[in-house]
Short mmCIF file of N, CA, C and O in Angstrom, two decimals:
data_model
loop_
_atom_site.label_atom_id
_atom_site.label_comp_id
_atom_site.label_asym_id
_atom_site.label_seq_id
_atom_site.Cartn_x
_atom_site.Cartn_y
_atom_site.Cartn_z
N MET Z 1480 10.67 9.23 -5.03
CA MET Z 1480 9.83 8.07 -5.14
C MET Z 1480 9.97 7.25 -3.87
O MET Z 1480 11.06 6.91 -3.44
N ALA Z 1481 8.87 6.93 -3.24
CA ALA Z 1481 8.87 6.07 -2.06
C ALA Z 1481 8.72 4.63 -2.50
O ALA Z 1481 8.04 4.33 -3.46
N ASN Z 1482 9.39 3.75 -1.81
CA ASN Z 1482 9.20 2.33 -2.09
C ASN Z 1482 9.48 1.54 -0.85
O ASN Z 1482 10.12 2.01 0.07
N GLN Z 1483 8.96 0.34 -0.81
CA GLN Z 1483 9.22 -0.56 0.29
C GLN Z 1483 9.22 -1.97 -0.25
O GLN Z 1483 8.34 -2.36 -1.01
N CYS Z 1484 10.22 -2.74 0.16
CA CYS Z 1484 10.34 -4.13 -0.27
C CYS Z 1484 10.21 -5.05 0.93
O CYS Z 1484 10.53 -4.68 2.04
N ILE Z 1485 9.74 -6.25 0.67
CA ILE Z 1485 9.67 -7.26 1.70
C ILE Z 1485 10.38 -8.49 1.16
O ILE Z 1485 9.92 -9.14 0.23
N SER Z 1486 11.55 -8.77 1.70
CA SER Z 1486 12.40 -9.81 1.12
C SER Z 1486 11.85 -11.21 1.31
O SER Z 1486 12.07 -12.07 0.48
N SER Z 1487 11.11 -11.45 2.39
CA SER Z 1487 10.60 -12.80 2.61
C SER Z 1487 9.61 -13.22 1.53
O SER Z 1487 9.39 -14.39 1.31
N ALA Z 1488 9.02 -12.25 0.87
CA ALA Z 1488 8.08 -12.55 -0.21
C ALA Z 1488 8.66 -12.15 -1.56
O ALA Z 1488 8.03 -12.35 -2.58
N ASN Z 1489 9.87 -11.55 -1.55
CA ASN Z 1489 10.49 -11.09 -2.78
C ASN Z 1489 9.57 -10.16 -3.57
O ASN Z 1489 9.45 -10.26 -4.78
N SER Z 1490 8.94 -9.25 -2.86
CA SER Z 1490 8.01 -8.31 -3.46
C SER Z 1490 8.36 -6.90 -3.03
O SER Z 1490 8.76 -6.68 -1.89
N CYS Z 1491 8.20 -5.94 -3.94
CA CYS Z 1491 8.46 -4.54 -3.65
C CYS Z 1491 7.31 -3.71 -4.19
O CYS Z 1491 6.85 -3.95 -5.31
N VAL Z 1492 6.81 -2.75 -3.40
CA VAL Z 1492 5.79 -1.81 -3.87
C VAL Z 1492 6.39 -0.42 -3.90
O VAL Z 1492 7.28 -0.10 -3.10
N PHE Z 1493 5.93 0.40 -4.84
CA PHE Z 1493 6.52 1.73 -4.99
C PHE Z 1493 5.56 2.68 -5.70
O PHE Z 1493 4.63 2.25 -6.37
N GLU Z 1494 5.82 3.99 -5.51
CA GLU Z 1494 5.08 5.02 -6.24
C GLU Z 1494 5.65 5.13 -7.64
O GLU Z 1494 6.83 4.92 -7.86
N ASN Z 1495 4.78 5.48 -8.59
CA ASN Z 1495 5.22 5.60 -9.97
C ASN Z 1495 4.51 6.78 -10.62
O ASN Z 1495 3.31 6.98 -10.42
N THR Z 1496 5.25 7.56 -11.42
CA THR Z 1496 4.65 8.69 -12.15
C THR Z 1496 4.95 8.61 -13.64
O THR Z 1496 4.88 9.61 -14.35
N GLU Z 1497 5.26 7.42 -14.15
CA GLU Z 1497 5.61 7.27 -15.56
C GLU Z 1497 4.46 7.64 -16.50
O GLU Z 1497 4.69 8.10 -17.62
N THR Z 1498 3.22 7.39 -16.08
CA THR Z 1498 2.08 7.62 -16.97
C THR Z 1498 1.08 8.61 -16.37
O THR Z 1498 -0.11 8.46 -16.56
N GLY Z 1499 1.57 9.60 -15.62
CA GLY Z 1499 0.66 10.59 -15.05
C GLY Z 1499 0.86 10.75 -13.57
O GLY Z 1499 1.97 10.62 -13.07
N PRO Z 1500 -0.23 11.02 -12.83
CA PRO Z 1500 -0.13 11.21 -11.39
C PRO Z 1500 0.39 9.95 -10.70
O PRO Z 1500 0.47 8.88 -11.29
N PHE Z 1501 0.69 10.08 -9.41
CA PHE Z 1501 1.20 8.95 -8.64
C PHE Z 1501 0.27 7.75 -8.70
O PHE Z 1501 -0.94 7.89 -8.50
N SER Z 1502 0.83 6.58 -8.96
CA SER Z 1502 0.11 5.32 -8.87
C SER Z 1502 0.96 4.39 -8.00
O SER Z 1502 2.10 4.69 -7.68
N VAL Z 1503 0.40 3.25 -7.62
CA VAL Z 1503 1.10 2.28 -6.78
C VAL Z 1503 1.37 1.04 -7.62
O VAL Z 1503 0.45 0.41 -8.12
N ASN Z 1504 2.66 0.70 -7.77
CA ASN Z 1504 3.09 -0.43 -8.58
C ASN Z 1504 3.85 -1.44 -7.74
O ASN Z 1504 4.17 -1.19 -6.58
N TYR Z 1505 4.16 -2.59 -8.35
CA TYR Z 1505 4.93 -3.63 -7.67
C TYR Z 1505 5.92 -4.24 -8.66
O TYR Z 1505 5.75 -4.16 -9.88
N VAL Z 1506 6.96 -4.85 -8.12
CA VAL Z 1506 7.87 -5.71 -8.88
C VAL Z 1506 8.16 -6.93 -8.02
O VAL Z 1506 8.06 -6.88 -6.79
N LEU Z 1507 8.51 -8.03 -8.67
CA LEU Z 1507 8.81 -9.28 -7.98
C LEU Z 1507 10.21 -9.73 -8.32
O LEU Z 1507 10.74 -9.44 -9.39
N SER Z 1508 10.81 -10.48 -7.40
CA SER Z 1508 12.14 -11.04 -7.61
C SER Z 1508 12.11 -12.53 -7.29
O SER Z 1508 11.50 -12.94 -6.31
N SER Z 1509 12.76 -13.32 -8.13
CA SER Z 1509 12.85 -14.75 -7.86
C SER Z 1509 14.25 -15.13 -7.37
O SER Z 1509 14.52 -16.29 -7.12
N ASP Z 1510 15.15 -14.12 -7.24
CA ASP Z 1510 16.52 -14.41 -6.82
C ASP Z 1510 16.96 -13.52 -5.66
O ASP Z 1510 18.07 -13.00 -5.63
N ASP Z 1511 16.05 -13.33 -4.70
CA ASP Z 1511 16.32 -12.58 -3.48
C ASP Z 1511 16.75 -11.13 -3.73
O ASP Z 1511 17.59 -10.58 -3.02
N GLY Z 1512 16.19 -10.51 -4.74
CA GLY Z 1512 16.42 -9.10 -5.00
C GLY Z 1512 17.58 -8.77 -5.91
O GLY Z 1512 17.87 -7.60 -6.14
N HIS Z 1513 18.26 -9.77 -6.46
CA HIS Z 1513 19.35 -9.49 -7.39
C HIS Z 1513 18.82 -8.96 -8.72
O HIS Z 1513 19.47 -8.18 -9.40
N SER Z 1514 17.64 -9.42 -9.11
CA SER Z 1514 16.98 -8.90 -10.31
C SER Z 1514 15.48 -8.85 -10.03
O SER Z 1514 14.99 -9.54 -9.13
N TRP Z 1515 14.80 -8.01 -10.78
CA TRP Z 1515 13.37 -7.81 -10.56
C TRP Z 1515 12.63 -8.02 -11.88
O TRP Z 1515 13.09 -7.63 -12.93
N HIS Z 1516 11.45 -8.64 -11.81
CA HIS Z 1516 10.65 -8.95 -12.99
C HIS Z 1516 9.17 -8.81 -12.63
O HIS Z 1516 8.85 -8.40 -11.53
N SER Z 1517 8.30 -9.18 -13.49
CA SER Z 1517 6.85 -9.19 -13.24
C SER Z 1517 6.36 -7.86 -12.65
O SER Z 1517 5.64 -7.83 -11.67
N ARG Z 1518 6.73 -6.78 -13.29
CA ARG Z 1518 6.28 -5.47 -12.84
C ARG Z 1518 4.82 -5.27 -13.20
O ARG Z 1518 4.38 -5.64 -14.29
N GLY Z 1519 4.06 -4.66 -12.29
CA GLY Z 1519 2.65 -4.41 -12.55
C GLY Z 1519 2.12 -3.30 -11.65
O GLY Z 1519 2.83 -2.72 -10.84
N ARG Z 1520 0.86 -3.01 -11.82
CA ARG Z 1520 0.22 -1.92 -11.07
C ARG Z 1520 -0.78 -2.50 -10.08
O ARG Z 1520 -1.60 -3.34 -10.43
N ILE Z 1521 -0.70 -2.01 -8.84
CA ILE Z 1521 -1.69 -2.37 -7.82
C ILE Z 1521 -2.88 -1.43 -7.92
O ILE Z 1521 -4.03 -1.86 -7.87
N TYR Z 1522 -2.60 -0.11 -8.08
CA TYR Z 1522 -3.71 0.84 -8.10
C TYR Z 1522 -3.35 2.14 -8.81
O TYR Z 1522 -2.26 2.67 -8.63
N LYS Z 1523 -4.28 2.62 -9.60
CA LYS Z 1523 -4.19 3.95 -10.22
C LYS Z 1523 -5.50 4.66 -9.90
O LYS Z 1523 -6.59 4.17 -10.21
N ALA Z 1524 -5.40 5.82 -9.27
CA ALA Z 1524 -6.58 6.59 -8.90
C ALA Z 1524 -7.27 7.14 -10.16
O ALA Z 1524 -6.64 7.32 -11.20
N VAL Z 1525 -8.55 7.41 -10.05
CA VAL Z 1525 -9.33 7.91 -11.18
C VAL Z 1525 -9.20 9.43 -11.30
O VAL Z 1525 -8.79 10.11 -10.36
N ASP Z 1526 -9.56 9.94 -12.47
CA ASP Z 1526 -9.69 11.38 -12.73
C ASP Z 1526 -8.46 12.20 -12.36
O ASP Z 1526 -8.56 13.26 -11.76
N ASN Z 1527 -7.27 11.69 -12.70
CA ASN Z 1527 -6.02 12.42 -12.49
C ASN Z 1527 -5.68 12.67 -11.02
O ASN Z 1527 -4.97 13.61 -10.70
N HIS Z 1528 -6.20 11.86 -10.11
CA HIS Z 1528 -5.86 11.96 -8.70
C HIS Z 1528 -4.64 11.08 -8.40
O HIS Z 1528 -4.16 10.36 -9.27
N ASP Z 1529 -4.16 11.16 -7.16
CA ASP Z 1529 -2.94 10.46 -6.77
C ASP Z 1529 -3.20 9.29 -5.84
O ASP Z 1529 -4.16 9.29 -5.07
N ALA Z 1530 -2.30 8.30 -5.91
CA ALA Z 1530 -2.22 7.19 -4.95
C ALA Z 1530 -0.74 7.04 -4.63
O ALA Z 1530 0.08 6.89 -5.54
N GLY Z 1531 -0.38 7.12 -3.36
CA GLY Z 1531 1.04 7.08 -3.01
C GLY Z 1531 1.28 6.63 -1.59
O GLY Z 1531 0.38 6.20 -0.89
N SER Z 1532 2.52 6.77 -1.17
CA SER Z 1532 3.00 6.38 0.15
C SER Z 1532 2.74 4.90 0.43
O SER Z 1532 2.18 4.53 1.44
N PRO Z 1533 3.18 4.01 -0.49
CA PRO Z 1533 2.89 2.59 -0.31
C PRO Z 1533 3.78 1.92 0.74
O PRO Z 1533 4.91 2.33 0.97
N GLN Z 1534 3.23 0.89 1.34
CA GLN Z 1534 3.93 0.01 2.27
C GLN Z 1534 3.48 -1.41 1.95
O GLN Z 1534 2.39 -1.61 1.42
N VAL Z 1535 4.28 -2.40 2.33
CA VAL Z 1535 3.88 -3.79 2.16
C VAL Z 1535 4.38 -4.59 3.36
O VAL Z 1535 5.49 -4.36 3.84
N ILE Z 1536 3.52 -5.49 3.85
CA ILE Z 1536 3.89 -6.40 4.94
C ILE Z 1536 3.38 -7.79 4.60
O ILE Z 1536 2.46 -7.95 3.78
N ASN Z 1537 3.98 -8.79 5.23
CA ASN Z 1537 3.55 -10.18 5.09
C ASN Z 1537 2.81 -10.56 6.37
O ASN Z 1537 3.40 -10.62 7.44
N VAL Z 1538 1.51 -10.82 6.24
CA VAL Z 1538 0.67 -11.16 7.39
C VAL Z 1538 0.26 -12.62 7.26
O VAL Z 1538 -0.68 -12.95 6.53
N GLY Z 1539 1.01 -13.51 7.91
CA GLY Z 1539 0.68 -14.93 7.88
C GLY Z 1539 0.64 -15.52 6.49
O GLY Z 1539 -0.18 -16.38 6.20
N GLY Z 1540 1.49 -15.04 5.58
CA GLY Z 1540 1.54 -15.55 4.21
C GLY Z 1540 0.74 -14.73 3.20
O GLY Z 1540 0.84 -14.96 2.00
N THR Z 1541 -0.04 -13.78 3.66
CA THR Z 1541 -0.77 -12.87 2.78
C THR Z 1541 -0.05 -11.53 2.76
O THR Z 1541 0.23 -10.97 3.82
N LEU Z 1542 0.25 -11.02 1.57
CA LEU Z 1542 0.85 -9.70 1.47
C LEU Z 1542 -0.25 -8.65 1.58
O LEU Z 1542 -1.31 -8.79 0.97
N VAL Z 1543 0.01 -7.61 2.36
CA VAL Z 1543 -0.92 -6.49 2.49
C VAL Z 1543 -0.16 -5.24 2.05
O VAL Z 1543 0.87 -4.91 2.62
N ALA Z 1544 -0.66 -4.58 1.02
CA ALA Z 1544 -0.08 -3.33 0.54
C ALA Z 1544 -1.02 -2.20 0.92
O ALA Z 1544 -2.23 -2.28 0.68
N SER Z 1545 -0.48 -1.17 1.55
CA SER Z 1545 -1.29 -0.02 1.93
C SER Z 1545 -0.80 1.21 1.17
O SER Z 1545 0.33 1.26 0.72
N PHE Z 1546 -1.68 2.19 1.04
CA PHE Z 1546 -1.34 3.45 0.40
C PHE Z 1546 -2.44 4.45 0.72
O PHE Z 1546 -3.45 4.12 1.33
N MET Z 1547 -2.24 5.70 0.35
CA MET Z 1547 -3.29 6.69 0.50
C MET Z 1547 -3.63 7.27 -0.87
O MET Z 1547 -2.80 7.27 -1.77
N SER Z 1548 -4.87 7.71 -1.01
CA SER Z 1548 -5.33 8.26 -2.28
C SER Z 1548 -6.23 9.47 -2.01
O SER Z 1548 -7.02 9.46 -1.07
N ASN Z 1549 -6.10 10.49 -2.85
CA ASN Z 1549 -6.91 11.70 -2.69
C ASN Z 1549 -8.12 11.73 -3.62
O ASN Z 1549 -8.78 12.76 -3.72
N GLU Z 1550 -8.45 10.62 -4.27
CA GLU Z 1550 -9.51 10.67 -5.28
C GLU Z 1550 -10.89 10.92 -4.68
O GLU Z 1550 -11.75 11.50 -5.34
N ALA Z 1551 -11.16 10.53 -3.45
CA ALA Z 1551 -12.48 10.77 -2.85
C ALA Z 1551 -12.61 12.18 -2.28
O ALA Z 1551 -13.71 12.69 -2.14
N GLY Z 1552 -11.46 12.81 -1.97
CA GLY Z 1552 -11.49 14.14 -1.37
C GLY Z 1552 -11.62 15.26 -2.37
O GLY Z 1552 -12.07 16.34 -2.03
N GLY Z 1553 -11.22 15.01 -3.59
CA GLY Z 1553 -11.37 15.99 -4.63
C GLY Z 1553 -10.34 17.11 -4.64
O GLY Z 1553 -10.31 17.89 -5.57
N GLY Z 1554 -9.50 17.20 -3.62
CA GLY Z 1554 -8.52 18.28 -3.57
C GLY Z 1554 -7.18 17.86 -4.13
O GLY Z 1554 -6.94 16.69 -4.40
N PRO Z 1555 -6.28 18.83 -4.30
CA PRO Z 1555 -4.94 18.51 -4.79
C PRO Z 1555 -4.09 17.89 -3.70
O PRO Z 1555 -4.37 18.06 -2.51
N GLY Z 1556 -3.06 17.18 -4.08
CA GLY Z 1556 -2.17 16.55 -3.12
C GLY Z 1556 -2.84 15.41 -2.38
O GLY Z 1556 -3.99 15.08 -2.62
N VAL Z 1557 -2.11 14.82 -1.46
CA VAL Z 1557 -2.64 13.65 -0.78
C VAL Z 1557 -3.29 13.97 0.56
O VAL Z 1557 -3.96 13.14 1.15
N ASP Z 1558 -3.07 15.18 1.10
CA ASP Z 1558 -3.73 15.52 2.36
C ASP Z 1558 -5.24 15.49 2.17
O ASP Z 1558 -5.76 15.95 1.16
N GLY Z 1559 -5.92 14.95 3.14
CA GLY Z 1559 -7.35 14.78 3.03
C GLY Z 1559 -7.72 13.49 2.32
O GLY Z 1559 -8.87 13.26 2.00
N GLY Z 1560 -6.74 12.65 2.10
CA GLY Z 1560 -6.97 11.40 1.37
C GLY Z 1560 -7.58 10.30 2.22
O GLY Z 1560 -7.96 10.51 3.37
N GLU Z 1561 -7.68 9.14 1.62
CA GLU Z 1561 -8.15 7.93 2.30
C GLU Z 1561 -7.00 6.94 2.38
O GLU Z 1561 -6.15 6.88 1.51
N PHE Z 1562 -6.99 6.13 3.43
CA PHE Z 1562 -6.03 5.05 3.63
C PHE Z 1562 -6.69 3.79 3.05
O PHE Z 1562 -7.77 3.40 3.46
N LYS Z 1563 -6.02 3.20 2.05
CA LYS Z 1563 -6.56 2.01 1.38
C LYS Z 1563 -5.57 0.86 1.48
O LYS Z 1563 -4.38 1.08 1.69
N ALA Z 1564 -6.06 -0.36 1.31
CA ALA Z 1564 -5.20 -1.55 1.34
C ALA Z 1564 -5.68 -2.57 0.32
O ALA Z 1564 -6.87 -2.68 0.03
N SER Z 1565 -4.71 -3.31 -0.21
CA SER Z 1565 -4.96 -4.39 -1.17
C SER Z 1565 -4.18 -5.61 -0.69
O SER Z 1565 -3.14 -5.46 -0.06
N THR Z 1566 -4.67 -6.81 -1.00
CA THR Z 1566 -3.99 -8.02 -0.54
C THR Z 1566 -3.62 -8.93 -1.70
O THR Z 1566 -4.23 -8.88 -2.76
N SER Z 1567 -2.59 -9.76 -1.45
CA SER Z 1567 -2.17 -10.78 -2.42
C SER Z 1567 -1.92 -12.08 -1.67
O SER Z 1567 -1.17 -12.10 -0.69
N THR Z 1568 -2.51 -13.15 -2.16
CA THR Z 1568 -2.30 -14.46 -1.54
C THR Z 1568 -1.39 -15.35 -2.39
O THR Z 1568 -1.18 -16.51 -2.05
N ASP Z 1569 -0.84 -14.79 -3.47
CA ASP Z 1569 0.04 -15.58 -4.34
C ASP Z 1569 1.43 -14.95 -4.48
O ASP Z 1569 2.04 -15.00 -5.54
N GLY Z 1570 1.91 -14.34 -3.39
CA GLY Z 1570 3.26 -13.77 -3.40
C GLY Z 1570 3.41 -12.49 -4.19
O GLY Z 1570 4.52 -12.09 -4.51
N GLY Z 1571 2.32 -11.82 -4.51
CA GLY Z 1571 2.37 -10.55 -5.21
C GLY Z 1571 2.11 -10.63 -6.71
O GLY Z 1571 2.19 -9.63 -7.40
N LEU Z 1572 1.75 -11.82 -7.22
CA LEU Z 1572 1.44 -11.94 -8.65
C LEU Z 1572 0.14 -11.24 -9.01
O LEU Z 1572 0.02 -10.63 -10.07
N THR Z 1573 -0.85 -11.34 -8.13
CA THR Z 1573 -2.13 -10.67 -8.33
C THR Z 1573 -2.52 -9.98 -7.03
O THR Z 1573 -2.15 -10.43 -5.94
N TRP Z 1574 -3.29 -8.89 -7.16
CA TRP Z 1574 -3.70 -8.09 -6.01
C TRP Z 1574 -5.20 -7.86 -6.04
O TRP Z 1574 -5.79 -7.70 -7.11
N SER Z 1575 -5.82 -7.85 -4.86
CA SER Z 1575 -7.26 -7.58 -4.75
C SER Z 1575 -7.56 -6.12 -5.06
O SER Z 1575 -6.66 -5.27 -5.02
N SER Z 1576 -8.81 -5.84 -5.35
CA SER Z 1576 -9.24 -4.44 -5.45
C SER Z 1576 -9.07 -3.83 -4.06
O SER Z 1576 -9.40 -4.46 -3.06
N PRO Z 1577 -8.58 -2.61 -3.98
CA PRO Z 1577 -8.34 -2.01 -2.67
C PRO Z 1577 -9.63 -1.74 -1.91
O PRO Z 1577 -10.66 -1.45 -2.51
N SER Z 1578 -9.51 -1.82 -0.60
CA SER Z 1578 -10.60 -1.47 0.31
C SER Z 1578 -10.18 -0.22 1.08
O SER Z 1578 -9.00 -0.03 1.37
N VAL Z 1579 -11.15 0.61 1.44
CA VAL Z 1579 -10.86 1.77 2.27
C VAL Z 1579 -10.70 1.28 3.70
O VAL Z 1579 -11.61 0.68 4.27
N VAL Z 1580 -9.53 1.54 4.28
CA VAL Z 1580 -9.24 1.15 5.66
C VAL Z 1580 -9.66 2.28 6.60
O VAL Z 1580 -10.21 2.03 7.67
N ALA Z 1581 -9.39 3.51 6.22
CA ALA Z 1581 -9.79 4.68 7.00
C ALA Z 1581 -10.21 5.77 6.02
O ALA Z 1581 -9.58 5.97 4.99
N GLY Z 1582 -11.26 6.48 6.36
CA GLY Z 1582 -11.87 7.44 5.44
C GLY Z 1582 -11.13 8.75 5.26
O GLY Z 1582 -9.97 8.89 5.66
N LEU Z 1583 -11.83 9.71 4.68
CA LEU Z 1583 -11.24 11.00 4.36
C LEU Z 1583 -10.54 11.62 5.56
O LEU Z 1583 -11.06 11.59 6.67
N GLY Z 1584 -9.37 12.16 5.29
CA GLY Z 1584 -8.57 12.77 6.34
C GLY Z 1584 -7.50 11.85 6.89
O GLY Z 1584 -6.82 12.19 7.85
N SER Z 1585 -7.32 10.68 6.28
CA SER Z 1585 -6.30 9.72 6.71
C SER Z 1585 -5.01 9.96 5.93
O SER Z 1585 -5.04 10.05 4.71
N HIS Z 1586 -3.89 10.07 6.64
CA HIS Z 1586 -2.62 10.42 6.01
C HIS Z 1586 -1.50 9.47 6.41
O HIS Z 1586 -1.43 9.04 7.55
N TRP Z 1587 -0.59 9.22 5.48
CA TRP Z 1587 0.70 8.56 5.70
C TRP Z 1587 0.59 7.27 6.51
O TRP Z 1587 1.16 7.15 7.58
N PRO Z 1588 -0.14 6.28 6.00
CA PRO Z 1588 -0.32 5.03 6.75
C PRO Z 1588 0.98 4.22 6.83
O PRO Z 1588 1.80 4.22 5.93
N GLY Z 1589 1.11 3.54 7.94
CA GLY Z 1589 2.18 2.58 8.15
C GLY Z 1589 1.58 1.31 8.73
O GLY Z 1589 0.48 1.34 9.30
N MET Z 1590 2.27 0.18 8.58
CA MET Z 1590 1.73 -1.09 9.06
C MET Z 1590 2.81 -1.89 9.76
O MET Z 1590 4.00 -1.72 9.49
N TYR Z 1591 2.37 -2.79 10.63
CA TYR Z 1591 3.28 -3.65 11.38
C TYR Z 1591 2.58 -4.98 11.63
O TYR Z 1591 1.41 -5.01 12.02
N THR Z 1592 3.28 -6.08 11.37
CA THR Z 1592 2.68 -7.39 11.62
C THR Z 1592 2.71 -7.71 13.10
O THR Z 1592 3.63 -7.30 13.82
N LEU Z 1593 1.73 -8.45 13.56
CA LEU Z 1593 1.64 -8.86 14.96
C LEU Z 1593 1.74 -10.38 15.02
O LEU Z 1593 0.75 -11.08 14.83
N GLY Z 1594 2.95 -10.90 15.22
CA GLY Z 1594 3.16 -12.34 15.28
C GLY Z 1594 3.08 -12.98 13.91
O GLY Z 1594 3.21 -12.32 12.88
N ASN Z 1595 2.83 -14.29 13.89
CA ASN Z 1595 2.76 -15.03 12.64
C ASN Z 1595 1.33 -15.27 12.16
O ASN Z 1595 1.11 -15.93 11.16
N GLY Z 1596 0.37 -14.76 12.90
CA GLY Z 1596 -1.02 -15.01 12.57
C GLY Z 1596 -1.62 -13.97 11.65
O GLY Z 1596 -0.90 -13.26 10.94
N PRO Z 1597 -2.94 -13.84 11.70
CA PRO Z 1597 -3.65 -12.99 10.75
C PRO Z 1597 -3.78 -11.52 11.18
O PRO Z 1597 -4.47 -10.76 10.53
N ASP Z 1598 -3.13 -11.13 12.29
CA ASP Z 1598 -3.32 -9.78 12.81
C ASP Z 1598 -2.22 -8.82 12.37
O ASP Z 1598 -1.05 -9.21 12.25
N TRP Z 1599 -2.61 -7.57 12.15
CA TRP Z 1599 -1.66 -6.51 11.81
C TRP Z 1599 -2.14 -5.19 12.39
O TRP Z 1599 -3.31 -5.03 12.71
N LEU Z 1600 -1.19 -4.29 12.57
CA LEU Z 1600 -1.45 -3.00 13.17
C LEU Z 1600 -1.26 -1.92 12.12
O LEU Z 1600 -0.29 -1.95 11.36
N ALA Z 1601 -2.19 -0.97 12.07
CA ALA Z 1601 -2.07 0.18 11.18
C ALA Z 1601 -1.91 1.43 12.02
O ALA Z 1601 -2.58 1.60 13.04
N LEU Z 1602 -1.01 2.29 11.59
CA LEU Z 1602 -0.78 3.59 12.24
C LEU Z 1602 -0.91 4.66 11.17
O LEU Z 1602 -0.35 4.52 10.08
N TYR Z 1603 -1.64 5.72 11.46
CA TYR Z 1603 -1.80 6.79 10.49
C TYR Z 1603 -2.25 8.05 11.20
O TYR Z 1603 -2.73 8.01 12.33
N SER Z 1604 -2.09 9.17 10.54
CA SER Z 1604 -2.57 10.44 11.05
C SER Z 1604 -3.99 10.64 10.55
O SER Z 1604 -4.29 10.32 9.39
N PHE Z 1605 -4.86 11.15 11.41
CA PHE Z 1605 -6.24 11.38 11.01
C PHE Z 1605 -6.66 12.79 11.42
O PHE Z 1605 -6.44 13.19 12.58
N ASN Z 1606 -7.22 13.55 10.48
CA ASN Z 1606 -7.61 14.94 10.75
C ASN Z 1606 -8.41 15.05 12.04
O ASN Z 1606 -9.37 14.30 12.25
N GLY Z 1607 -8.01 15.97 12.90
CA GLY Z 1607 -8.75 16.24 14.13
C GLY Z 1607 -8.46 15.28 15.27
O GLY Z 1607 -8.83 15.54 16.41
N GLN Z 1608 -7.81 14.13 14.98
CA GLN Z 1608 -7.54 13.15 16.04
C GLN Z 1608 -6.05 12.93 16.26
O GLN Z 1608 -5.67 12.35 17.27
N GLY Z 1609 -5.22 13.34 15.33
CA GLY Z 1609 -3.79 13.09 15.44
C GLY Z 1609 -3.46 11.67 15.04
O GLY Z 1609 -4.08 11.10 14.14
N LEU Z 1610 -2.51 11.06 15.74
CA LEU Z 1610 -2.08 9.70 15.42
C LEU Z 1610 -3.12 8.68 15.87
O LEU Z 1610 -3.62 8.72 16.99
N VAL Z 1611 -3.45 7.76 14.96
CA VAL Z 1611 -4.43 6.71 15.23
C VAL Z 1611 -3.75 5.36 15.05
O VAL Z 1611 -2.96 5.18 14.13
N SER Z 1612 -4.05 4.42 15.92
CA SER Z 1612 -3.55 3.05 15.82
C SER Z 1612 -4.76 2.12 15.86
O SER Z 1612 -5.61 2.23 16.73
N ARG Z 1613 -4.82 1.20 14.87
CA ARG Z 1613 -5.93 0.23 14.82
C ARG Z 1613 -5.38 -1.14 14.52
O ARG Z 1613 -4.46 -1.32 13.73
N ARG Z 1614 -5.98 -2.14 15.15
CA ARG Z 1614 -5.62 -3.54 14.93
C ARG Z 1614 -6.62 -4.17 13.95
O ARG Z 1614 -7.83 -3.94 14.06
N PHE Z 1615 -6.08 -4.93 12.99
CA PHE Z 1615 -6.91 -5.59 11.98
C PHE Z 1615 -6.60 -7.07 11.95
O PHE Z 1615 -5.51 -7.51 12.30
N THR Z 1616 -7.57 -7.85 11.50
CA THR Z 1616 -7.39 -9.29 11.28
C THR Z 1616 -7.82 -9.60 9.87
O THR Z 1616 -8.88 -9.15 9.42
N LEU Z 1617 -6.98 -10.35 9.15
CA LEU Z 1617 -7.34 -10.73 7.76
C LEU Z 1617 -8.46 -11.72 7.77
O LEU Z 1617 -8.64 -12.51 8.63
#
């Protein structure tokens, strides 16, 4: 199980297979990670497909959770998937519906904040192009 926590927001995102294929869930902590509560789901792919490889960053006070999903590609596994992202402006209590950041053939996304402002960097593998780096602004 992959997971990533961000202590400044006391939020953790992780893959989950408790109720079927991989989904992306979160937990929150109010005591700097000593205990975790408010567990919930950010995304579950449709039709028995997977959503996994989550990451979370704090971009100027907005949490950005990224993951990949194979539901648009129709094939097994996550290769050939899409890179998606969801945001939270309330410390991880609620999350937006995910948006597609990069289309079919996007694999293993990673993110990095750029300063304290609204900019962030995404790195991912893309079929036929290799490693791709893109800058985004919230």
